[in-house]
Amino acid sequence: MMSISTKYNPKEVEKKWYDSWMQRGFFHSEPNPNKEPYTIVIPPPNVTGVLHMGHMLNNTIQDVLIRRARMQGKEACWVPGTDHASIATEAKVVAMLKEKGINKSDLTREEFLTYAWEWKEKYGGIILDQLKKLGASCDWDRTRFTMEDDMSAAVIEVFVDLYRKGQIYRGVRMVNWDPQGRTALSDEEVIPKETMAKMYHLNYEIVTDGVAEPAYITVATSRPETIMADVAVAVNPNDERYKHLHGKRVRIPLLGKEIPIILDEYVAIDFGTGALKVTPAHDLNDYELGQKHKLPTIDILNNDGTLNEQAQLYVGQDRFAARRNIVKDLQEAGLMVKIEEYASVLQTSERTGAVIEPRLSMQWWCKMDKMAKPALEAVMEDQIRLHPPKFKNMYRSWMENVRDWCISRQLWWGQRIPAYYLPDGSFVVAATDEEALELARKESGNEALQLSDLKQDEDVLDTWFSSWLWPISVFDGFKDPDNKDILYYYPTNDLVTAPEILFFWVARMIMAGFEFRNEVPFKNVYLTGIVRDTQGRKMSKQLGNSPDPLDLIEQYGADGVRTGMLFSSPAGNDLLFDEKLVEQGRNFSNKIWNAFRLIKGWEVDESLPCPNETAIKWFESRFNEAFVQIEDHFSKFRISDALLAVYKLVWDDFCSNYLEMIKPAYQQPIDKRTIEVTVGLLEKVLKVLHPFMPFITEEIWHELKERKEKEFLIVAPWPKKDKFDEQIVEQMENVLNVVGAVRNIRNSKNIPNNKQLGLYIKVMSHDQYEPFLGILRKLANLDEVKFVEENIEGAISFIVAGDEFFIPMEGNIDVEAERERLIKELEYTKGFLASVTKKLSNERFVNGAPEAVIANERKKQADAEAKINAIEQSLASL
């Protein structure tokens, strides 16, 4: 027999089998009319990304689902790819150029894009290569990138289509502005950070008919540098404090400009001073208030966050420098009433870290209300199921309050907006330059127009505007709407993603599915939790609390990391990650390896009869019972529970119990039937384990016996549900509980494991234990097992499932030492009982303590009395 390594070595095994799977094309999928398709599209990680713990969890779950489907005989297709990530990638390229002494502003758009593509080709595939180390069985032949030619063409086609349907328009609206990246951001790209901020209370001078009164109204603001953009002060019409000011005006501090006092019930009487400065250009709520009252809008900020000419004061200064200076000047002018510190939330740019500026800006927008309706119904009516369903409320809330989507970004990396401006300022929207020129000539009536007369919009589209098309565009559903791939693989089956992009990505894909193919893009959405550290903090580079996933794989093996991630990751709930979980995953690998080595190490004697029919019959039933539970967990997307059911089946039932039942005596051979059945049972165990632990299971599969060229575990048939004998499962559970009780008695009485004991069973019916007597003797190391009708004197007794068991102690323990131990335990327990009884006889305690506390004390009293009774019986029997 070929020697088997005493220790499982993940490093040697993982590369070997991954390369074998790839070479034989097991990951690749083609439409097959004879098979049911099963499709997952990867949430495309940013092309700038490297593997982090969230990716590990998300992609492990996807791989578990795809491997199981492949074994079920489905045509399993997992489409990988990356997202061009406009803001993140442009920031990386700008930083790389800075290191070379090159500023973006010194380059033409084409020159910059040349650098960006070079960067993408060099670094863009890192994360996909890292996923291979995890064991991800993606169809790498189908890898897509959101800015490849066909994908970009689809984005432009969709933009033109929606524009012509009236769903896309251009207009000035309030946006999240990143002054460092100098672009608008989506809400998803804004990260709230808790901080301490200052609230400044300023005095605005009251004016009547152009004449200043010796009176002021106090306004509280956290942003005094924006007062030059104030257009009104608002008070609640029902606020008695300000009734005398209705119809009056105030002067902006330092600037001296007069603005009206307006009345609006939006202003909270009991918050702050009850007077609100209205600055429509720099606050979303103020903007809506300004629109309602037809107030002007004054934007005092430049793209980079410095103050412009409209501010009149502090022109050219950065917004935060201007804040420091205006606070000093207001104090000197005696217009600052007070400054208070308070806990606040600062909105920052996900990519640059800059503080976000709410800002009015000319942008491109996509109307969402019409598209949101079918997408809302699909989830509410369970056409698409969210797992766990608790996220339906969040989804509904978002979709019922949907706003138009700002789809333009002031960047160069991305799909350029296909709008072309004519010399008179009007524009046309077209997919190509040629179409744009033809359209411009037609709409302007000027046949002499040349392409050089048209200027294409400088902005690119929001990254989400390409990724919302992902399930359709990866199968070229826009380029060729009836191609064999899209007709076979779409709609996809399951999507695995994070709850924080439920609206920004998932909901929009559903909208795109209905808009462009008139059907849902997937049937189930599994929402993972956030990976947190043991203190509950989100894992991040900034906190330095996130281990490098590749280091974990190096140390514990990919199978150990995969199971470690899944041991405690119920859908939608956060995973508190502890390296001990991964250690447990590695220990599980070792347990399986040792079980395999044990089986392979047995010598077979073909002449021996099989003494293990009961054990075999039990494990076959136990496997079928567990398999029903495992399949139920999978059907409900309880992936963590499915793993735990497999773990218990393998560790407890197969390794700790079944193998111990059939194991031959030391250096003795095993019979042929037992070994053949056991290898078959191990194969079934390996099958249910494979989606979770693909590498070690494939290794053992091939080591167990000779396999044909394509007879790999990765494509072995998934087990089928089968009947099981409930009675034998229940009876064996009782037998194993008896074995456990005997072992506990050995431990408590310091009886060596190799010393054989006698066991007497007092039971009404012998049938319950008769078939299992051989197993009982073997597992509990008993020299005799007898059925009795009376209690046994001088024996320790215990009860399992209503039956009483006795182990004679004569000759097994030192009687005097045991008597001494029991007397000490009796004295201690009586003392404990006395203290509890005293407490309960104290009327003040009984009348004053909560009911739960008293109930607990009464339980302690009852337990102590029962224990004293048991010790006294044991002493009497000695």
CSV table of C-alpha atoms in Angstrom, one decimal, residues 52-417:
chain,number,residue,atom,x,y,z
A,52,HIS,CA,-10.7,41.1,2.0
A,53,MET,CA,-12.8,39.2,4.6
A,54,GLY,CA,-16.1,40.3,3.1
A,55,HIS,CA,-15.1,38.9,-0.3
A,56,MET,CA,-14.0,35.7,1.4
A,57,LEU,CA,-17.4,35.2,3.0
A,58,ASN,CA,-19.4,36.2,-0.1
A,59,ASN,CA,-17.4,34.1,-2.6
A,60,THR,CA,-17.3,31.1,-0.3
A,61,ILE,CA,-21.1,31.1,-0.1
A,62,GLN,CA,-21.3,31.4,-3.9
A,63,ASP,CA,-18.8,28.6,-4.4
A,64,VAL,CA,-20.7,26.3,-2.0
A,65,LEU,CA,-23.9,26.9,-4.0
A,66,ILE,CA,-22.3,26.4,-7.4
A,67,ARG,CA,-20.4,23.2,-6.4
A,68,ARG,CA,-23.6,21.7,-5.0
A,69,ALA,CA,-25.6,22.5,-8.2
A,70,ARG,CA,-22.8,21.1,-10.3
A,71,MET,CA,-23.0,17.8,-8.4
A,72,GLN,CA,-26.8,17.8,-8.7
A,73,GLY,CA,-26.3,17.4,-12.4
A,74,LYS,CA,-27.3,21.0,-13.3
A,75,GLU,CA,-25.4,23.0,-15.9
A,76,ALA,CA,-23.6,25.2,-13.3
A,77,CYS,CA,-22.3,28.5,-14.5
A,78,TRP,CA,-20.6,31.1,-12.2
A,79,VAL,CA,-19.7,34.2,-14.2
A,80,PRO,CA,-16.7,36.1,-12.8
A,81,GLY,CA,-15.6,39.7,-13.6
A,82,THR,CA,-14.5,43.1,-12.3
A,83,ASP,CA,-16.0,46.5,-12.1
A,84,HIS,CA,-14.1,49.5,-13.5
A,85,ALA,CA,-14.9,51.5,-10.3
A,86,SER,CA,-14.7,55.0,-11.8
A,87,ILE,CA,-13.8,57.0,-8.7
A,88,ALA,CA,-11.6,54.5,-7.0
A,89,THR,CA,-9.6,53.7,-10.1
A,90,GLU,CA,-9.2,57.3,-11.2
A,91,ALA,CA,-7.9,58.2,-7.7
A,92,LYS,CA,-5.4,55.3,-7.9
A,93,VAL,CA,-4.1,56.4,-11.3
A,94,VAL,CA,-3.9,60.1,-10.3
A,95,ALA,CA,-1.9,59.1,-7.2
A,96,MET,CA,0.4,56.9,-9.4
A,97,LEU,CA,1.0,59.8,-11.8
A,98,LYS,CA,1.7,62.2,-8.9
A,99,GLU,CA,4.5,59.8,-7.8
A,100,LYS,CA,5.9,60.2,-11.3
A,101,GLY,CA,5.6,64.0,-11.0
A,102,ILE,CA,2.7,64.2,-13.5
A,103,ASN,CA,-0.5,66.1,-12.7
A,104,LYS,CA,-3.8,65.0,-14.3
A,105,SER,CA,-4.5,68.6,-15.3
A,106,ASP,CA,-1.3,68.6,-17.5
A,107,LEU,CA,-2.7,65.6,-19.5
A,108,THR,CA,-5.3,65.3,-22.3
A,109,ARG,CA,-8.2,63.0,-21.7
A,110,GLU,CA,-6.6,60.4,-24.1
A,111,GLU,CA,-3.2,60.6,-22.5
A,112,PHE,CA,-4.8,60.0,-19.0
A,113,LEU,CA,-6.9,57.1,-20.3
A,114,THR,CA,-3.7,55.5,-21.8
A,115,TYR,CA,-2.2,55.5,-18.3
A,116,ALA,CA,-5.4,54.2,-16.7
A,117,TRP,CA,-5.7,51.2,-19.1
A,118,GLU,CA,-2.0,50.4,-18.4
A,119,TRP,CA,-2.7,50.5,-14.7
A,120,LYS,CA,-5.8,48.2,-15.1
A,121,GLU,CA,-3.8,45.7,-17.2
A,122,LYS,CA,-1.1,45.6,-14.6
A,123,TYR,CA,-3.2,45.4,-11.4
A,124,GLY,CA,-6.8,44.8,-12.4
A,125,GLY,CA,-6.8,41.0,-12.3
A,126,ILE,CA,-5.2,40.6,-8.8
A,127,ILE,CA,-8.4,40.0,-6.9
A,128,LEU,CA,-9.6,37.3,-9.4
A,129,ASP,CA,-6.3,35.4,-9.1
A,130,GLN,CA,-6.7,35.6,-5.3
A,131,LEU,CA,-10.2,34.1,-5.5
A,132,LYS,CA,-8.7,31.0,-7.2
A,133,LYS,CA,-6.6,30.4,-4.0
A,134,LEU,CA,-9.9,30.2,-2.1
A,135,GLY,CA,-11.1,27.5,-4.5
A,136,ALA,CA,-13.7,29.6,-6.4
A,137,SER,CA,-14.9,27.4,-9.3
A,138,CYS,CA,-15.9,30.3,-11.6
A,139,ASP,CA,-16.1,29.8,-15.3
A,140,TRP,CA,-12.9,31.9,-16.0
A,141,ASP,CA,-13.4,31.6,-19.7
A,142,ARG,CA,-16.4,33.9,-19.2
A,143,THR,CA,-14.6,36.6,-17.2
A,144,ARG,CA,-16.0,40.1,-18.0
A,145,PHE,CA,-15.0,43.6,-17.2
A,146,THR,CA,-17.5,46.5,-17.1
A,147,MET,CA,-15.5,48.7,-19.4
A,148,GLU,CA,-14.7,46.1,-22.1
A,149,ASP,CA,-16.0,47.2,-25.5
A,150,ASP,CA,-19.2,45.1,-25.6
A,151,MET,CA,-20.1,46.0,-22.0
A,152,SER,CA,-19.5,49.8,-22.7
A,153,ALA,CA,-21.6,49.6,-25.9
A,154,ALA,CA,-24.5,48.1,-23.8
A,155,VAL,CA,-24.2,51.0,-21.3
A,156,ILE,CA,-24.3,53.6,-24.1
A,157,GLU,CA,-27.2,51.8,-25.8
A,158,VAL,CA,-29.2,51.9,-22.5
A,159,PHE,CA,-28.5,55.6,-21.9
A,160,VAL,CA,-29.7,56.5,-25.4
A,161,ASP,CA,-32.8,54.2,-25.1
A,162,LEU,CA,-33.8,55.7,-21.7
A,163,TYR,CA,-33.1,59.3,-22.9
A,164,ARG,CA,-35.4,58.7,-25.9
A,165,LYS,CA,-38.1,57.3,-23.6
A,166,GLY,CA,-37.9,60.5,-21.5
A,167,GLN,CA,-36.4,58.6,-18.6
A,168,ILE,CA,-33.1,60.5,-18.6
A,169,TYR,CA,-32.8,64.3,-18.4
A,170,ARG,CA,-30.2,67.0,-17.6
A,171,GLY,CA,-30.8,69.5,-14.8
A,172,VAL,CA,-29.5,71.4,-11.8
A,173,ARG,CA,-30.1,69.5,-8.6
A,174,MET,CA,-28.6,69.1,-5.2
A,175,VAL,CA,-25.8,66.4,-5.1
A,176,ASN,CA,-23.1,65.0,-2.8
A,177,TRP,CA,-20.0,66.8,-4.0
A,178,ASP,CA,-16.5,65.6,-3.3
A,179,PRO,CA,-14.2,68.7,-3.5
A,180,GLN,CA,-11.1,66.6,-3.6
A,181,GLY,CA,-12.2,64.2,-6.3
A,182,ARG,CA,-14.2,67.1,-7.9
A,183,THR,CA,-17.1,65.0,-8.8
A,184,ALA,CA,-20.7,64.2,-7.7
A,185,LEU,CA,-21.1,61.0,-5.7
A,186,SER,CA,-24.0,58.6,-5.1
A,187,ASP,CA,-25.3,58.1,-1.6
A,188,GLU,CA,-23.6,54.8,-1.5
A,189,GLU,CA,-20.2,56.4,-2.0
A,190,VAL,CA,-20.7,58.6,1.1
A,191,ILE,CA,-19.5,57.2,4.4
A,192,PRO,CA,-20.9,58.7,7.6
A,193,LYS,CA,-18.3,59.2,10.4
A,194,GLU,CA,-19.1,60.0,14.0
A,195,THR,CA,-17.3,63.1,15.2
A,196,MET,CA,-17.5,66.1,17.6
A,197,ALA,CA,-18.6,69.3,15.9
A,198,LYS,CA,-19.3,72.9,17.0
A,199,MET,CA,-22.6,74.7,16.9
A,200,TYR,CA,-22.2,78.5,16.4
A,201,HIS,CA,-25.0,80.8,17.7
A,202,LEU,CA,-24.9,84.0,15.6
A,203,ASN,CA,-26.9,87.3,16.0
A,204,TYR,CA,-28.7,88.6,12.8
A,205,GLU,CA,-29.7,92.3,13.2
A,206,ILE,CA,-33.4,92.9,12.7
A,207,VAL,CA,-34.4,95.5,10.1
A,208,THR,CA,-37.7,97.4,9.7
A,209,ASP,CA,-38.2,99.4,6.5
A,210,GLY,CA,-34.5,99.5,5.9
A,211,VAL,CA,-33.7,100.8,9.4
A,212,ALA,CA,-31.9,98.6,11.9
A,213,GLU,CA,-33.6,97.9,15.3
A,214,PRO,CA,-31.6,97.6,18.5
A,215,ALA,CA,-32.6,93.9,18.4
A,216,TYR,CA,-31.3,90.6,17.1
A,217,ILE,CA,-32.6,87.1,16.2
A,218,THR,CA,-30.2,84.3,17.1
A,219,VAL,CA,-29.5,81.5,14.6
A,220,ALA,CA,-27.5,78.4,15.3
A,221,THR,CA,-25.4,76.9,12.5
A,222,SER,CA,-22.6,74.4,12.2
A,223,ARG,CA,-21.3,76.0,9.0
A,224,PRO,CA,-20.8,79.8,9.6
A,225,GLU,CA,-18.7,80.0,6.4
A,226,THR,CA,-21.9,79.6,4.4
A,227,ILE,CA,-23.8,82.6,5.8
A,228,MET,CA,-22.8,84.7,2.7
A,229,ALA,CA,-25.1,82.3,0.8
A,230,ASP,CA,-28.1,82.8,3.1
A,231,VAL,CA,-31.3,84.0,1.4
A,232,ALA,CA,-33.7,84.0,4.3
A,233,VAL,CA,-34.2,83.2,8.0
A,234,ALA,CA,-37.1,80.8,8.7
A,235,VAL,CA,-39.3,80.6,11.8
A,236,ASN,CA,-42.3,78.5,12.6
A,237,PRO,CA,-45.5,80.7,12.2
A,238,ASN,CA,-46.8,79.2,15.5
A,239,ASP,CA,-43.7,80.1,17.5
A,240,GLU,CA,-44.9,82.8,20.0
A,241,ARG,CA,-41.3,84.1,20.5
A,242,TYR,CA,-41.1,85.4,16.9
A,243,LYS,CA,-44.7,86.5,16.1
A,244,HIS,CA,-43.5,90.2,16.3
A,245,LEU,CA,-41.0,89.5,13.6
A,246,HIS,CA,-43.4,88.3,10.9
A,247,GLY,CA,-42.8,90.3,7.7
A,248,LYS,CA,-39.5,91.8,8.9
A,249,ARG,CA,-36.0,91.4,7.5
A,250,VAL,CA,-32.6,90.8,9.0
A,251,ARG,CA,-29.0,91.6,8.0
A,252,ILE,CA,-26.5,88.8,7.4
A,253,PRO,CA,-23.6,89.3,10.0
A,254,LEU,CA,-20.5,90.9,8.6
A,255,LEU,CA,-21.9,91.1,5.0
A,256,GLY,CA,-24.7,93.5,6.0
A,257,LYS,CA,-27.0,92.2,3.2
A,258,GLU,CA,-30.7,92.2,4.0
A,259,ILE,CA,-32.8,89.0,3.7
A,260,PRO,CA,-36.4,88.3,4.6
A,261,ILE,CA,-37.8,86.4,7.6
A,262,ILE,CA,-40.1,83.6,6.2
A,263,LEU,CA,-42.7,81.4,7.9
A,264,ASP,CA,-42.7,77.6,7.6
A,265,GLU,CA,-43.9,74.8,9.8
A,266,TYR,CA,-40.9,72.8,8.7
A,267,VAL,CA,-38.9,74.7,11.4
A,268,ALA,CA,-39.0,72.9,14.8
A,269,ILE,CA,-40.0,75.2,17.6
A,270,ASP,CA,-38.2,73.1,20.2
A,271,PHE,CA,-34.9,72.6,18.3
A,272,GLY,CA,-32.0,75.0,18.6
A,273,THR,CA,-33.1,78.6,18.7
A,274,GLY,CA,-36.2,77.9,16.6
A,275,ALA,CA,-34.8,80.2,13.9
A,276,LEU,CA,-33.2,78.6,10.8
A,277,LYS,CA,-30.9,80.2,8.3
A,278,VAL,CA,-31.9,79.2,4.8
A,279,THR,CA,-28.9,78.4,2.4
A,280,PRO,CA,-30.4,76.6,-0.6
A,281,ALA,CA,-27.1,76.1,-2.5
A,282,HIS,CA,-25.4,74.3,0.4
A,283,ASP,CA,-28.1,72.2,2.2
A,284,LEU,CA,-30.6,69.7,0.8
A,285,ASN,CA,-33.4,70.6,3.2
A,286,ASP,CA,-32.7,74.4,2.7
A,287,TYR,CA,-32.8,73.8,-1.1
A,288,GLU,CA,-36.3,72.3,-0.9
A,289,LEU,CA,-37.4,75.1,1.4
A,290,GLY,CA,-36.0,77.6,-1.1
A,291,GLN,CA,-37.9,76.0,-4.0
A,292,LYS,CA,-41.1,76.1,-2.0
A,293,HIS,CA,-40.8,79.8,-1.2
A,294,LYS,CA,-39.3,80.7,-4.6
A,295,LEU,CA,-36.1,82.0,-3.0
A,296,PRO,CA,-32.9,82.7,-5.0
A,297,THR,CA,-29.9,80.3,-4.8
A,298,ILE,CA,-26.4,81.6,-4.3
A,299,ASP,CA,-23.6,79.1,-4.7
A,300,ILE,CA,-20.4,80.5,-3.0
A,301,LEU,CA,-18.2,77.4,-3.5
A,302,ASN,CA,-15.9,76.4,-6.3
A,303,ASN,CA,-15.4,72.7,-7.4
A,304,ASP,CA,-12.4,72.4,-5.1
A,305,GLY,CA,-14.1,73.7,-1.9
A,306,THR,CA,-12.7,77.2,-2.0
A,307,LEU,CA,-15.0,80.3,-1.8
A,308,ASN,CA,-15.8,82.0,-5.1
A,309,GLU,CA,-16.6,85.7,-5.9
A,310,GLN,CA,-20.3,85.3,-4.9
A,311,ALA,CA,-19.1,84.9,-1.3
A,312,GLN,CA,-17.8,88.5,-1.4
A,313,LEU,CA,-15.8,87.7,1.8
A,314,TYR,CA,-12.9,85.2,2.2
A,315,VAL,CA,-12.8,84.7,-1.6
A,316,GLY,CA,-10.2,82.0,-2.7
A,317,GLN,CA,-9.9,80.6,0.8
A,318,ASP,CA,-10.6,76.9,1.5
A,319,ARG,CA,-14.0,76.4,3.2
A,320,PHE,CA,-12.4,75.3,6.5
A,321,ALA,CA,-9.9,78.1,6.5
A,322,ALA,CA,-12.8,80.5,5.8
A,323,ARG,CA,-14.7,79.0,8.8
A,324,ARG,CA,-11.8,79.7,11.2
A,325,ASN,CA,-11.5,83.3,9.9
A,326,ILE,CA,-15.2,84.1,10.0
A,327,VAL,CA,-15.6,82.7,13.5
A,328,LYS,CA,-12.7,85.1,14.6
A,329,ASP,CA,-14.3,88.0,12.8
A,330,LEU,CA,-17.8,87.4,14.2
A,331,GLN,CA,-16.3,87.2,17.7
A,332,GLU,CA,-14.5,90.5,17.2
A,333,ALA,CA,-17.7,92.1,15.9
A,334,GLY,CA,-19.6,90.9,19.0
A,335,LEU,CA,-22.1,88.9,16.8
A,336,MET,CA,-21.1,85.5,18.2
A,337,VAL,CA,-23.4,84.6,21.1
A,338,LYS,CA,-21.8,81.2,22.0
A,339,ILE,CA,-20.2,78.1,20.6
A,340,GLU,CA,-21.3,74.6,21.8
A,341,GLU,CA,-19.7,71.2,21.1
A,342,TYR,CA,-22.0,68.4,20.1
A,343,ALA,CA,-21.8,64.8,18.8
A,344,SER,CA,-22.3,64.9,15.0
A,345,VAL,CA,-22.1,62.7,11.9
A,346,LEU,CA,-19.8,63.9,9.2
A,347,GLN,CA,-20.5,62.8,5.6
A,348,THR,CA,-17.2,61.8,3.9
A,349,SER,CA,-16.2,60.5,0.4
A,350,GLU,CA,-15.6,56.8,0.4
A,351,ARG,CA,-12.6,57.1,-1.9
A,352,THR,CA,-10.9,60.4,-1.0
A,353,GLY,CA,-12.0,60.8,2.6
A,354,ALA,CA,-12.9,64.5,1.9
A,355,VAL,CA,-15.9,66.0,3.7
A,356,ILE,CA,-18.9,66.0,1.4
A,357,GLU,CA,-20.4,69.3,0.3
A,358,PRO,CA,-24.1,69.3,-0.5
A,359,ARG,CA,-24.1,71.3,-3.7
A,360,LEU,CA,-26.3,72.4,-6.6
A,361,SER,CA,-24.9,71.1,-9.8
A,362,MET,CA,-25.8,70.5,-13.4
A,363,GLN,CA,-25.9,66.8,-13.8
A,364,TRP,CA,-27.6,64.0,-15.7
A,365,TRP,CA,-30.5,62.2,-14.0
A,366,CYS,CA,-32.4,59.0,-14.5
A,367,LYS,CA,-36.1,59.0,-13.4
A,368,MET,CA,-36.7,56.1,-11.1
A,369,ASP,CA,-40.4,56.2,-10.0
A,370,LYS,CA,-41.8,54.3,-13.0
A,371,MET,CA,-39.1,51.6,-13.0
A,372,ALA,CA,-39.3,51.2,-9.3
A,373,LYS,CA,-43.0,49.9,-9.3
A,374,PRO,CA,-42.5,46.5,-10.9
A,375,ALA,CA,-39.2,46.0,-9.0
A,376,LEU,CA,-41.0,46.7,-5.7
A,377,GLU,CA,-43.9,44.3,-6.6
A,378,ALA,CA,-41.5,41.5,-7.6
A,379,VAL,CA,-39.9,41.4,-4.1
A,380,MET,CA,-43.1,42.1,-2.1
A,381,GLU,CA,-44.9,39.2,-4.0
A,382,ASP,CA,-41.9,36.9,-3.6
A,383,GLN,CA,-41.1,36.6,-7.3
A,384,ILE,CA,-37.7,37.4,-6.0
A,385,ARG,CA,-37.1,36.1,-2.5
A,386,LEU,CA,-34.8,37.9,-0.1
A,387,HIS,CA,-32.9,35.7,2.4
A,388,PRO,CA,-33.5,36.5,5.3
A,389,PRO,CA,-36.9,38.1,4.5
A,390,LYS,CA,-36.5,40.7,7.2
A,391,PHE,CA,-34.8,42.9,4.5
A,392,LYS,CA,-38.1,43.2,2.6
A,393,ASN,CA,-39.2,46.2,4.9
A,394,MET,CA,-35.9,48.0,4.2
A,395,TYR,CA,-36.3,47.3,0.5
A,396,ARG,CA,-39.9,48.6,0.5
A,397,SER,CA,-39.0,51.7,2.4
A,398,TRP,CA,-36.3,52.6,-0.2
A,399,MET,CA,-38.4,51.8,-3.2
A,400,GLU,CA,-41.5,53.7,-2.0
A,401,ASN,CA,-39.3,56.8,-1.4
A,402,VAL,CA,-37.1,56.5,-4.5
A,403,ARG,CA,-35.5,59.6,-5.9
A,404,ASP,CA,-34.1,60.3,-9.3
A,405,TRP,CA,-30.7,58.9,-9.8
A,406,CYS,CA,-27.7,61.2,-10.4
A,407,ILE,CA,-25.9,59.2,-13.1
A,408,SER,CA,-23.1,61.6,-14.2
A,409,ARG,CA,-19.6,61.8,-12.7
A,410,GLN,CA,-17.0,64.5,-13.3
A,411,LEU,CA,-14.2,62.0,-14.2
A,412,TRP,CA,-12.4,60.6,-17.3
A,413,TRP,CA,-12.3,56.9,-16.4
A,414,GLY,CA,-15.7,55.4,-17.3
A,415,GLN,CA,-18.2,55.3,-20.1
A,416,ARG,CA,-18.4,58.8,-21.5
A,417,ILE,CA,-21.9,60.3,-21.7
